[in-house]
mmCIF file of C-alpha atoms in Angstrom:
data_model
loop_
_atom_site.group_PDB
_atom_site.id
_atom_site.type_symbol
_atom_site.label_atom_id
_atom_site.label_comp_id
_atom_site.label_asym_id
_atom_site.label_seq_id
_atom_site.Cartn_x
_atom_site.Cartn_y
_atom_site.Cartn_z
ATOM 1 C CA MET Z 29 -0.099 -0.174 0.075
ATOM 2 C CA THR Z 30 1.162 3.663 -0.497
ATOM 3 C CA SER Z 31 1.433 6.044 2.298
ATOM 4 C CA LEU Z 32 -1.583 7.804 1.183
ATOM 5 C CA ILE Z 33 -3.608 4.776 1.370
ATOM 6 C CA THR Z 34 -2.088 3.649 4.608
ATOM 7 C CA LYS Z 35 -3.089 7.168 6.102
ATOM 8 C CA LEU Z 36 -6.640 7.037 4.996
ATOM 9 C CA THR Z 37 -7.151 3.432 6.172
ATOM 10 C CA GLU Z 38 -5.638 3.653 9.729
ATOM 11 C CA ALA Z 39 -7.402 7.148 10.195
ATOM 12 C CA GLN Z 40 -10.505 5.517 9.049
ATOM 13 C CA LYS Z 41 -9.829 2.416 11.584
ATOM 14 C CA TYR Z 42 -9.426 5.117 14.361
ATOM 15 C CA ALA Z 43 -12.373 7.018 13.350
ATOM 16 C CA MET Z 44 -14.546 4.134 13.472
ATOM 17 C CA SER Z 45 -13.087 3.104 17.239
ATOM 18 C CA ILE Z 46 -14.015 6.464 18.885
ATOM 19 C CA ARG Z 47 -17.027 7.528 16.763
ATOM 20 C CA PRO Z 48 -20.277 7.785 19.307
ATOM 21 C CA LYS Z 49 -23.254 6.223 17.686
ATOM 22 C CA ILE Z 50 -24.955 9.596 18.043
ATOM 23 C CA GLY Z 51 -23.778 12.438 16.222
ATOM 24 C CA GLY Z 52 -20.588 10.576 14.944
ATOM 25 C CA PHE Z 53 -19.971 12.187 11.643
ATOM 26 C CA PRO Z 54 -18.174 15.179 12.780
ATOM 27 C CA VAL Z 55 -15.666 12.798 14.645
ATOM 28 C CA LEU Z 56 -15.265 10.733 11.610
ATOM 29 C CA ALA Z 57 -14.508 14.114 9.674
ATOM 30 C CA GLU Z 58 -11.796 15.653 12.287
ATOM 31 C CA VAL Z 59 -9.840 12.509 12.038
ATOM 32 C CA LEU Z 60 -9.740 12.411 8.516
ATOM 33 C CA ARG Z 61 -9.089 15.881 8.286
ATOM 34 C CA GLN Z 62 -5.870 15.468 10.780
ATOM 35 C CA ALA Z 63 -5.132 12.607 8.552
ATOM 36 C CA GLY Z 64 -5.015 14.990 5.656
ATOM 37 C CA VAL Z 65 -7.964 14.439 3.993
ATOM 38 C CA THR Z 66 -9.587 18.113 2.706
ATOM 39 C CA MET Z 67 -12.811 16.983 0.890
ATOM 40 C CA ASN Z 68 -14.783 13.081 0.031
ATOM 41 C CA ARG Z 69 -16.674 12.898 -2.706
ATOM 42 C CA TRP Z 70 -19.556 10.169 -2.847
ATOM 43 C CA THR Z 71 -21.066 9.117 -6.084
ATOM 44 C CA LEU Z 72 -24.476 6.985 -5.517
ATOM 45 C CA PRO Z 73 -25.602 4.537 -6.520
ATOM 46 C CA SER Z 74 -22.278 3.252 -7.276
ATOM 47 C CA CYS Z 75 -20.866 3.874 -3.708
ATOM 48 C CA GLN Z 76 -17.452 5.346 -5.193
ATOM 49 C CA SER Z 77 -15.792 7.293 -2.800
ATOM 50 C CA VAL Z 78 -12.762 9.575 -3.440
ATOM 51 C CA TYR Z 79 -10.406 11.283 -0.912
ATOM 52 C CA MET Z 80 -8.858 14.590 -2.010
ATOM 53 C CA MET Z 81 -5.665 14.855 0.461
ATOM 54 C CA GLN Z 82 -2.752 16.851 0.827
ATOM 55 C CA GLY Z 83 -0.330 14.781 -1.535
ATOM 56 C CA GLY Z 84 -2.781 13.061 -3.598
ATOM 57 C CA ALA Z 85 -6.110 11.700 -3.815
ATOM 58 C CA ILE Z 86 -7.392 8.171 -3.498
ATOM 59 C CA VAL Z 87 -10.692 6.056 -4.850
ATOM 60 C CA GLN Z 88 -12.029 3.679 -2.388
ATOM 61 C CA GLN Z 89 -15.001 1.594 -4.312
ATOM 62 C CA GLY Z 90 -17.987 0.395 -1.950
ATOM 63 C CA ASN Z 91 -20.747 -2.033 -2.586
ATOM 64 C CA PRO Z 92 -22.810 -0.512 -5.228
ATOM 65 C CA LEU Z 93 -26.432 0.013 -4.032
ATOM 66 C CA LEU Z 94 -27.764 -0.790 -7.163
ATOM 67 C CA THR Z 95 -27.221 -3.115 -10.531
ATOM 68 C CA GLY Z 96 -28.792 -2.736 -13.664
ATOM 69 C CA VAL Z 97 -30.896 0.074 -15.447
ATOM 70 C CA TYR Z 98 -32.904 2.208 -12.900
ATOM 71 C CA GLU Z 99 -34.687 5.487 -13.161
ATOM 72 C CA ILE Z 100 -33.102 8.142 -10.948
ATOM 73 C CA PRO Z 101 -35.571 9.591 -8.175
ATOM 74 C CA VAL Z 102 -36.469 13.292 -8.015
ATOM 75 C CA PHE Z 103 -34.413 15.147 -5.760
ATOM 76 C CA GLN Z 104 -36.583 15.915 -2.567
ATOM 77 C CA LYS Z 105 -35.001 17.780 0.293
ATOM 78 C CA ASP Z 106 -37.422 17.259 2.731
ATOM 79 C CA LYS Z 107 -37.020 13.318 2.390
ATOM 80 C CA LEU Z 108 -33.457 13.824 2.393
ATOM 81 C CA ILE Z 109 -33.568 15.940 5.406
ATOM 82 C CA THR Z 110 -35.063 12.953 7.301
ATOM 83 C CA ALA Z 111 -32.646 10.991 6.426
ATOM 84 C CA LEU Z 112 -30.024 13.037 7.630
ATOM 85 C CA ARG Z 113 -31.365 13.471 10.991
ATOM 86 C CA LEU Z 114 -32.365 9.834 11.478
ATOM 87 C CA ASP Z 115 -28.298 9.219 10.811
ATOM 88 C CA GLN Z 116 -27.292 11.872 13.044
ATOM 89 C CA GLU Z 117 -29.269 10.583 15.773
ATOM 90 C CA GLY Z 118 -28.015 7.379 15.348
ATOM 91 C CA GLY Z 119 -31.116 5.600 14.006
ATOM 92 C CA SER Z 120 -29.469 4.309 10.629
ATOM 93 C CA THR Z 121 -26.134 2.442 9.873
ATOM 94 C CA PHE Z 122 -24.162 3.858 6.893
ATOM 95 C CA PRO Z 123 -25.393 1.739 4.231
ATOM 96 C CA GLU Z 124 -29.010 2.711 5.010
ATOM 97 C CA PHE Z 125 -28.097 6.284 5.380
ATOM 98 C CA LEU Z 126 -26.765 6.068 1.578
ATOM 99 C CA LYS Z 127 -29.785 4.149 0.477
ATOM 100 C CA SER Z 128 -32.314 6.925 1.848
ATOM 101 C CA THR Z 129 -30.021 9.372 0.536
ATOM 102 C CA TRP Z 130 -30.459 7.804 -2.944
ATOM 103 C CA GLU Z 131 -34.252 7.211 -2.360
ATOM 104 C CA ALA Z 132 -34.325 11.176 -1.855
ATOM 105 C CA GLY Z 133 -32.875 11.753 -5.136
ATOM 106 C CA VAL Z 134 -28.996 12.364 -4.278
ATOM 107 C CA VAL Z 135 -26.659 11.372 -6.669
ATOM 108 C CA GLY Z 136 -23.598 12.447 -5.056
ATOM 109 C CA TYR Z 137 -22.166 14.521 -1.739
ATOM 110 C CA ASP Z 138 -19.069 16.697 -0.849
ATOM 111 C CA ALA Z 139 -17.931 16.819 2.554
ATOM 112 C CA ASP Z 140 -15.444 19.494 2.610
ATOM 113 C CA PHE Z 141 -13.456 18.828 6.054
ATOM 114 C CA VAL Z 142 -11.630 22.375 5.720
ATOM 115 C CA LYS Z 143 -15.033 24.311 5.517
ATOM 116 C CA ARG Z 144 -16.777 21.472 7.728
ATOM 117 C CA ASN Z 145 -19.930 21.265 5.266
ATOM 118 C CA VAL Z 146 -21.659 18.637 3.382
ATOM 119 C CA ARG Z 147 -23.622 19.476 0.078
ATOM 120 C CA TYR Z 148 -25.701 16.878 -1.404
ATOM 121 C CA TYR Z 149 -26.599 16.845 -5.325
ATOM 122 C CA GLY Z 150 -29.456 15.828 -7.300
ATOM 123 C CA VAL Z 151 -29.280 14.947 -11.247
ATOM 124 C CA ASN Z 152 -30.892 18.042 -12.080
ATOM 125 C CA GLY Z 153 -28.294 20.581 -10.232
ATOM 126 C CA GLU Z 154 -30.332 20.648 -7.400
ATOM 127 C CA SER Z 155 -28.394 20.800 -3.957
ATOM 128 C CA TYR Z 156 -28.604 21.120 -0.013
ATOM 129 C CA GLN Z 157 -25.688 22.135 2.090
ATOM 130 C CA GLU Z 158 -25.489 21.645 5.774
ATOM 131 C CA ASP Z 159 -22.428 22.572 8.096
ATOM 132 C CA TYR Z 160 -21.403 20.405 10.627
ATOM 133 C CA PRO Z 161 -19.766 21.239 14.364
ATOM 134 C CA GLU Z 162 -16.100 21.297 14.917
ATOM 135 C CA VAL Z 163 -14.927 18.842 17.359
ATOM 136 C CA HIS Z 164 -11.864 18.991 19.214
ATOM 137 C CA LEU Z 165 -10.340 15.138 19.469
#
């Protein structure tokens, strides 16, 4: 493994070991930021995750939500916010969160670890952004 891949995977392991069930994303984001990740771009439904890091970029391919041909759901901000709140309250697993955001019409999202925000995108240019709180580890 390259040093960037090692740095990312070690940070992910550490973050998951200290991440609280409720409100865990800001902890994960801060660990990744401290490891040199500036942005994380997710593409749905493929579950491809690109990490932009100081010194390069890494792609991590997850298990796709779908295979075959499907119609993309219409972007529904209210449904997305419901999925976000459920996840923030510890009421869903990460795969469930991804499925719920896809069903709300999200085709991708960017987590900016420098600005501390996440922007969710629909296929027709729709978007919704939320800031997340700073945490101290």
